[in-house]
Tab-separated table of C-alpha atoms in Angstrom:
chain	number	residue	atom	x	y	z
A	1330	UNK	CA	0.000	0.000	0.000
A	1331	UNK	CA	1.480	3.669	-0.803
A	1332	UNK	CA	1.841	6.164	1.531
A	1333	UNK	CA	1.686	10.194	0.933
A	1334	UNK	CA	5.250	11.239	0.891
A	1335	UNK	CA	5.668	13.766	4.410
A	1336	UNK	CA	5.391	17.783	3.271
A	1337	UNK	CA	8.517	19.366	2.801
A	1338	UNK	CA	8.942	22.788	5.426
A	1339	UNK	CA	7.137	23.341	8.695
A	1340	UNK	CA	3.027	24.174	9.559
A	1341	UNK	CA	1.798	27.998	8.763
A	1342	UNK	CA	0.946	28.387	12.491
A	1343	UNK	CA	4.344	27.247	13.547
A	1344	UNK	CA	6.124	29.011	11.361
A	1345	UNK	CA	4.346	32.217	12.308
A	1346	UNK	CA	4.516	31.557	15.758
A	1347	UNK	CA	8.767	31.206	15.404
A	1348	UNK	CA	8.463	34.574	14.173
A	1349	UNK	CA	7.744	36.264	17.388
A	1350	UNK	CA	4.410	37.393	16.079
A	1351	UNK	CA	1.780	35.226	17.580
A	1352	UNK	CA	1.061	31.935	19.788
A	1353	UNK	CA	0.467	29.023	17.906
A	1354	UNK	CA	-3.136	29.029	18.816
A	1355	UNK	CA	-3.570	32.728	17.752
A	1356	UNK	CA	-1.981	32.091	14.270
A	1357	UNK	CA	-4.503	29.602	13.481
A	1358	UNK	CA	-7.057	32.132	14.762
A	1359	UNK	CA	-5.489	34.715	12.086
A	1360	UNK	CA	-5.338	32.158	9.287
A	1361	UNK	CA	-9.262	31.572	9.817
A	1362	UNK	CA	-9.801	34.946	9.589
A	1363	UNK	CA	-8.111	35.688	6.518
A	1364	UNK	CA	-5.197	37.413	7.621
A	1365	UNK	CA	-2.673	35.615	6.302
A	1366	UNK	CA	-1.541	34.825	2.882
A	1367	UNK	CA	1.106	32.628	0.783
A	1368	UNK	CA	2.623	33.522	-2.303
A	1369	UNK	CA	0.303	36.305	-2.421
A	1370	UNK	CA	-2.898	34.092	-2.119
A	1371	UNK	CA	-4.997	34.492	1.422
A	1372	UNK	CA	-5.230	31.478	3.145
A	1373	UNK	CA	-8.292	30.123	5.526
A	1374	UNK	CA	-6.897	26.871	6.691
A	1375	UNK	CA	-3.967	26.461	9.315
A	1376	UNK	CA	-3.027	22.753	7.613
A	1377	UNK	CA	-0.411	24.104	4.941
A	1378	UNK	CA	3.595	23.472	5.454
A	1379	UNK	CA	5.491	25.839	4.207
A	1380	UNK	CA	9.008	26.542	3.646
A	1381	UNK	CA	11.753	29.016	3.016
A	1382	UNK	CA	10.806	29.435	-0.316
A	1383	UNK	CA	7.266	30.322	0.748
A	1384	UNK	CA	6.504	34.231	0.627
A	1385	UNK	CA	4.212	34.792	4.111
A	1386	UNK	CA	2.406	38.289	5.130
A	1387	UNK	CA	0.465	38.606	7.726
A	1388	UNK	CA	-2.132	41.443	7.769
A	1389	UNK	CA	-0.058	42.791	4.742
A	1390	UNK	CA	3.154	42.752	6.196
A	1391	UNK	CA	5.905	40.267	5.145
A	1392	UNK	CA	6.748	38.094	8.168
A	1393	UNK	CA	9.950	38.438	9.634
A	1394	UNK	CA	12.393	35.430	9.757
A	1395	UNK	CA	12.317	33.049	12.651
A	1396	UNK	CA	14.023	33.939	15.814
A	1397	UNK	CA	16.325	31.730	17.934
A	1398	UNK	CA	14.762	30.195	20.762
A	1399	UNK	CA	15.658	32.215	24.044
A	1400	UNK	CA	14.910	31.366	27.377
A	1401	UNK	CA	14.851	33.935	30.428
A	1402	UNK	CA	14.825	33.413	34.141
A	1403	UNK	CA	12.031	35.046	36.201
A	1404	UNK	CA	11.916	36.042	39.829
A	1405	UNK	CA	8.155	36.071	39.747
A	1406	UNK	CA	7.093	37.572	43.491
A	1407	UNK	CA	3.396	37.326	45.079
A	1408	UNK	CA	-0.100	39.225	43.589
A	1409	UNK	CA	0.884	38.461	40.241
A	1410	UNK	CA	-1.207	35.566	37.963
A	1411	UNK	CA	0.176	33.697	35.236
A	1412	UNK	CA	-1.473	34.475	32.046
A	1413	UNK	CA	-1.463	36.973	29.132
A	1414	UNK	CA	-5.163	38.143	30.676
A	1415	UNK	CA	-7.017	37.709	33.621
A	1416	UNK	CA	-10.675	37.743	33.805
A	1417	UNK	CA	-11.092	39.043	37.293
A	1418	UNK	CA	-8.516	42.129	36.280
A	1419	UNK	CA	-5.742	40.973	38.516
A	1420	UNK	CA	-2.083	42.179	37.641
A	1421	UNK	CA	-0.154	39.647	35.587
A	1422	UNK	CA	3.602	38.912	35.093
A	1423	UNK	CA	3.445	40.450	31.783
A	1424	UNK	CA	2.470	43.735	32.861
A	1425	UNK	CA	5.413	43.570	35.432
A	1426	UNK	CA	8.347	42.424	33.069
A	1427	UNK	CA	11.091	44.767	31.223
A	1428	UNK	CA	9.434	46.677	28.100
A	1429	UNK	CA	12.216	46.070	25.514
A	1430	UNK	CA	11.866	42.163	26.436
A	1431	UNK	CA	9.932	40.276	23.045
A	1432	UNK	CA	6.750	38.694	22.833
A	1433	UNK	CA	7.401	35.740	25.375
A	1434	UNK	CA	5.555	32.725	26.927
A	1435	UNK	CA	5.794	30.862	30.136
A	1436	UNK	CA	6.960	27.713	30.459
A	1437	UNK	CA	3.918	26.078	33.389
A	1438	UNK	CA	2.946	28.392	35.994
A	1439	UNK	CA	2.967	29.794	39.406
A	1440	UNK	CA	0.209	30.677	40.946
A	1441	UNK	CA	-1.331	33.920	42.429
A	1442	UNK	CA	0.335	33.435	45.837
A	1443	UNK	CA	3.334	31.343	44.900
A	1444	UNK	CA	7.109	33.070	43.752
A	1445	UNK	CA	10.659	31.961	43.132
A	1446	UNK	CA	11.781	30.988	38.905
A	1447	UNK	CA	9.433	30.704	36.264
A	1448	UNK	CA	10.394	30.419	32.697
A	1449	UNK	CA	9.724	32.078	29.842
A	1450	UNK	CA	10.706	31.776	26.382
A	1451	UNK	CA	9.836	33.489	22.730
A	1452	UNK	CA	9.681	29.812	21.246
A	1453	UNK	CA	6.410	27.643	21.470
A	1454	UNK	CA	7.833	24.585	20.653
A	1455	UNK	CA	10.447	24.720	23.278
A	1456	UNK	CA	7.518	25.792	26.171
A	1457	UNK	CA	5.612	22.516	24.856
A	1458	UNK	CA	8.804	20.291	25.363
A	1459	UNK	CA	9.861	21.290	28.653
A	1460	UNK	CA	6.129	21.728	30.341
A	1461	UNK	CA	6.387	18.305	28.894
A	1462	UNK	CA	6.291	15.823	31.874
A	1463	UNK	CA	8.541	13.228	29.525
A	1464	UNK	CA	11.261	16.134	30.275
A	1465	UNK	CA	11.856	14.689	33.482
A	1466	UNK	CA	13.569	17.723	34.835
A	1467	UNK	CA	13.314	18.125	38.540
A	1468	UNK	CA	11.194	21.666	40.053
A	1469	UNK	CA	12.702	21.894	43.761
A	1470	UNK	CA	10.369	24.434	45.937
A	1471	UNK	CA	10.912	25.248	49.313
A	1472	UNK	CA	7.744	25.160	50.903
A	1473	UNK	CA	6.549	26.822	54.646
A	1474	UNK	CA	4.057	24.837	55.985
A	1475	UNK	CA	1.623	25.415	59.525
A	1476	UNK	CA	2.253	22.545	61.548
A	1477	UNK	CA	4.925	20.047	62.714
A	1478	UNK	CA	5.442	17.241	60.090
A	1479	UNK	CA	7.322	14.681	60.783
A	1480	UNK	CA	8.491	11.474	58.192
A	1481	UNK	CA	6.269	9.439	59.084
A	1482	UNK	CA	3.339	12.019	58.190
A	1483	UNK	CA	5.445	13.090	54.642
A	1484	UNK	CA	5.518	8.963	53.798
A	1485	UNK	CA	2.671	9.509	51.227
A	1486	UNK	CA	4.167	12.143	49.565
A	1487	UNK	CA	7.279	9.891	48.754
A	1488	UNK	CA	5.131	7.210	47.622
A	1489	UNK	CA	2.631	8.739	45.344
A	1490	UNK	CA	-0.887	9.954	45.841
A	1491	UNK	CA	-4.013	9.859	44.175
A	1492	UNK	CA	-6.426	13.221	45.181
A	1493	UNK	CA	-9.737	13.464	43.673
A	1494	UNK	CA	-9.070	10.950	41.339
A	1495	UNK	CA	-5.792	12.882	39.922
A	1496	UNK	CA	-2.135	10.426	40.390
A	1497	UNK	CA	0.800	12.521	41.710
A	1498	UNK	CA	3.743	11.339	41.154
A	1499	UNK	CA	6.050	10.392	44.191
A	1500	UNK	CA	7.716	13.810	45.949
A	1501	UNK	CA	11.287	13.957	47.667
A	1502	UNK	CA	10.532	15.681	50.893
A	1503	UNK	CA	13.103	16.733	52.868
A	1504	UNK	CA	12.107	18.882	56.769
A	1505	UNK	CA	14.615	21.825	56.835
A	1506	UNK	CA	13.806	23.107	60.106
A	1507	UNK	CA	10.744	24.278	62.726
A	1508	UNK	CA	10.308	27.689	63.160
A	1509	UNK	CA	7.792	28.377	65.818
A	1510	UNK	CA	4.143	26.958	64.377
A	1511	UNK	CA	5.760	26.613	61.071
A	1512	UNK	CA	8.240	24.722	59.307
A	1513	UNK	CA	10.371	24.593	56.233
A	1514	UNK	CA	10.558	21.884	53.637
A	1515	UNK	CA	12.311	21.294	50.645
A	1516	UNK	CA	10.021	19.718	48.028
A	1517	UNK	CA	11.039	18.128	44.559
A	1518	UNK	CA	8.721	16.993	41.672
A	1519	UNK	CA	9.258	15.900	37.957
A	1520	UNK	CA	5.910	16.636	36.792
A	1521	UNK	CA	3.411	20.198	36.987
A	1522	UNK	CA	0.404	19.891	38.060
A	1523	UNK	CA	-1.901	22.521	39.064
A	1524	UNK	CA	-1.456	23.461	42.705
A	1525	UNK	CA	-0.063	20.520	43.075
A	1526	UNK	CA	2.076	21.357	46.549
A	1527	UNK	CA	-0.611	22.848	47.607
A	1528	UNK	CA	-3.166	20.276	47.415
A	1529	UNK	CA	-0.534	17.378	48.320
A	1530	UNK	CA	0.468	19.076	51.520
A	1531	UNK	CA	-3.152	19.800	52.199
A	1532	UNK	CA	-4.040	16.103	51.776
A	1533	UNK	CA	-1.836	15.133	54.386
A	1534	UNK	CA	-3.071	17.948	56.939
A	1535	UNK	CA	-0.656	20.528	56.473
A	1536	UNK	CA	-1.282	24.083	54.957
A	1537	UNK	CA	1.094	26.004	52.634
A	1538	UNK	CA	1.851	29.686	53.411
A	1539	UNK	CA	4.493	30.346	51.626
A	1540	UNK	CA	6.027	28.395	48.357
A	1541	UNK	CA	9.411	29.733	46.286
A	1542	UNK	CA	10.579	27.709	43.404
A	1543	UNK	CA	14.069	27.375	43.704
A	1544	UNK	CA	15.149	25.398	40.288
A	1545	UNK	CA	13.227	24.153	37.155
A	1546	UNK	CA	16.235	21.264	35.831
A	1547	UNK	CA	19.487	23.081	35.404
A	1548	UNK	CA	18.279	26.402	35.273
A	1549	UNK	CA	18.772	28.110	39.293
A	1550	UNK	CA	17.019	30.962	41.207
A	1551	UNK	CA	20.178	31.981	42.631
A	1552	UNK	CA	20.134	35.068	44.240
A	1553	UNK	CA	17.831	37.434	41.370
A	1554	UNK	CA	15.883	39.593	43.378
A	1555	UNK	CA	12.216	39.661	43.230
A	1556	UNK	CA	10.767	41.385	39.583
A	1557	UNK	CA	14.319	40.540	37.833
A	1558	UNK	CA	14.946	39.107	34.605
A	1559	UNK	CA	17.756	37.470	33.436
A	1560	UNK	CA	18.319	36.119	29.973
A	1561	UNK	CA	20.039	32.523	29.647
A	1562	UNK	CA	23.040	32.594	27.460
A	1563	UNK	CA	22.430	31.249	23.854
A	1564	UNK	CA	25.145	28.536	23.880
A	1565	UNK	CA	23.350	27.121	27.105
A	1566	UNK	CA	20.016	27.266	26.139
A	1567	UNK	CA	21.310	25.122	22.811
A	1568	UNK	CA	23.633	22.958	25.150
A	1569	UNK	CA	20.253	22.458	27.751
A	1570	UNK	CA	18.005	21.459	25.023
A	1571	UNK	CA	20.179	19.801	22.490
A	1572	UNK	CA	18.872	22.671	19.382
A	1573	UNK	CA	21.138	22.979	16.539
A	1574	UNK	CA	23.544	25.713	16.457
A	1575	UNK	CA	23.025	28.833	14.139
A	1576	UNK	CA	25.242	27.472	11.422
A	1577	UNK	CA	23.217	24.204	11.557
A	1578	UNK	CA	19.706	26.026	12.088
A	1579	UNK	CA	17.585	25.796	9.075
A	1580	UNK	CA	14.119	26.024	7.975
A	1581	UNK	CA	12.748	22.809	9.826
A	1582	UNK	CA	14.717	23.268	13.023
A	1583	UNK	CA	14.125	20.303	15.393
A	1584	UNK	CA	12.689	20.891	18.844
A	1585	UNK	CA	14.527	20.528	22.157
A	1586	UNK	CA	15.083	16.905	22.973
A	1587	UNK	CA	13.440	17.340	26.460
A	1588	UNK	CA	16.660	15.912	27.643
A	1589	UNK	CA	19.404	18.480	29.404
A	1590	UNK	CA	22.849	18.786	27.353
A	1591	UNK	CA	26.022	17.440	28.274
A	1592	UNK	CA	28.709	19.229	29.347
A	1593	UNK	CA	32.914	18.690	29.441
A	1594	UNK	CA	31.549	16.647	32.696
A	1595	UNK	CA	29.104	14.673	30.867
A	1596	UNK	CA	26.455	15.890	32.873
A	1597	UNK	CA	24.064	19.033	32.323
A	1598	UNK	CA	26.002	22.170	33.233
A	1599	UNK	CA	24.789	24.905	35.048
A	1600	UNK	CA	22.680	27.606	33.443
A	1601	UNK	CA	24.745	31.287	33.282
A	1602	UNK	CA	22.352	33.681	32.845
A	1603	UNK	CA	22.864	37.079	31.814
A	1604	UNK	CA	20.794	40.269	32.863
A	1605	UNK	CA	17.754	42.288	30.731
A	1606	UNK	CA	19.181	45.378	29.809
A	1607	UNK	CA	16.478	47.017	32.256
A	1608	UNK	CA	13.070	46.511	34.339
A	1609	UNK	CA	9.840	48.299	34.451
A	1610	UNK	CA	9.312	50.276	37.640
């Protein structure tokens, strides 16, 4: 039996999305509404590969060539939510972070009350692979808590638990110290779920009051101060998630392997970032 040969180049929505000019979701959106054409002929359906060849203009305008995928490190403190807009009208991350910084995505979230490193990246396909829980990078949190754990009570969270009919994956949970009513964990998970400290701790009896994320894989919270931005060096974010170099990029660039990079070690080296030029006040 024959099979269709695979289409040469990359999806319309992708592509555009590369570009820095839209989400993936709001290309397709565009395409359907006539926005976009190819070769000077407007397009309605988002199931077209294109390649380099392909002339693209969006609303008119020729599209601009695919960026690089970058990846910047956020401090993100309390009161702010995770999304692009929020329906009750409560400040969001983007209205906090640096005006020269591009159109960028985060990689998961944080909630409302949570803080400590949070992602973000101009690249769609890279925020799909890592939120990914096949990454298998570790997210280490430290975690205050009102009560007095002890091991024995933390036992479920090392073993896995199913809440509400939802599986989490087994926790390492380590007690740091008691301080007064509270006390201070370290908590680390391989997968994302929503609220998913939160509900685990709260399953066992315990209440979060405070929760930082300290590390997403390789890349660190160090010590950036609350609001600050700090972009991740190019040759690390190609080491981290195994993407081409520039003078190997081409048209159909391959996604990040969800896998860290190897360094002289031949384990995944540390993440230098570098700072945003500046921050919104």
């Amino acid at each position: 039996m024959s099979t269709k040969p695979t289409p040469e180049g990359d999806r319309i929505a992708k592509v555009i999305a590369r570009a820095g000019l839209a989400s993936r979701r709001e290309a397709e959106r565009m395409i359907e509404e006539g926005r976009v054409a190819v070769n000077g002929r407007v397009i309605d359906r988002a199931a077209l590969n294109v390649t380099d060849r392909d002339r693209i203009e969006v609303d008119g305008k020729p599209l601009d060539a695919p960026e690089a995928a970058r990846i910047w490190l956020y401090h993100k403190p309390t009161g702010l939510v995770t999304t692009t807009k929020d329906e009750q009208g409560r400040p969001t991350i983007f209205d906090a972070l640096p005006d020269d910084l591009p159109r960028v995505m985060s990689v998961g979230r944080l909630d409302l009350n949570s803080e400590g490193l949070l992602l973000l990246t101009n690249d769609g396909a890279v925020k799909r692979k890592l939120e990914l829980p096949s990454t298998g990078w570790l997210r280490r949190y430290r975690v205050r808590v009102n009560g007095r754990p002890t091991d024995e009570m933390l036992a479920p969270l090392r073993e896995g638990l199913t809440i509400d009919g939802q599986t989490f994956q087994p926790m390492t949970v380590a007690i740091d110290r008691q301080q007064g009513a509270n006390a201070w964990l370290t908590v680390g998970l391989r997968e994302g779920k929503n609220r998913e400290v939160r509900r685990a701790m709260a399953d066992i009896g315990l209440t979060v009051n405070r929760l930082i994320r300290l590390s997403y894989g390789p890349f660190q919270l160090g010590q950036m101060k609350p609001g600050e931005v700090q972009e991740v060096r190019g040759r690390i974010v190609r080491d981290q998630l195994g993407l081409p170099s520039p003078a190997q990029e081409t048209t159909a660039r391959p996604g990040p392997s969800g896998k860290a990079g190897k360094g002289k070690t031949g384990k995944p080296g540390p993440a230098k970032p570098r700072n945003v030029t500046r921050k919104r006040r």
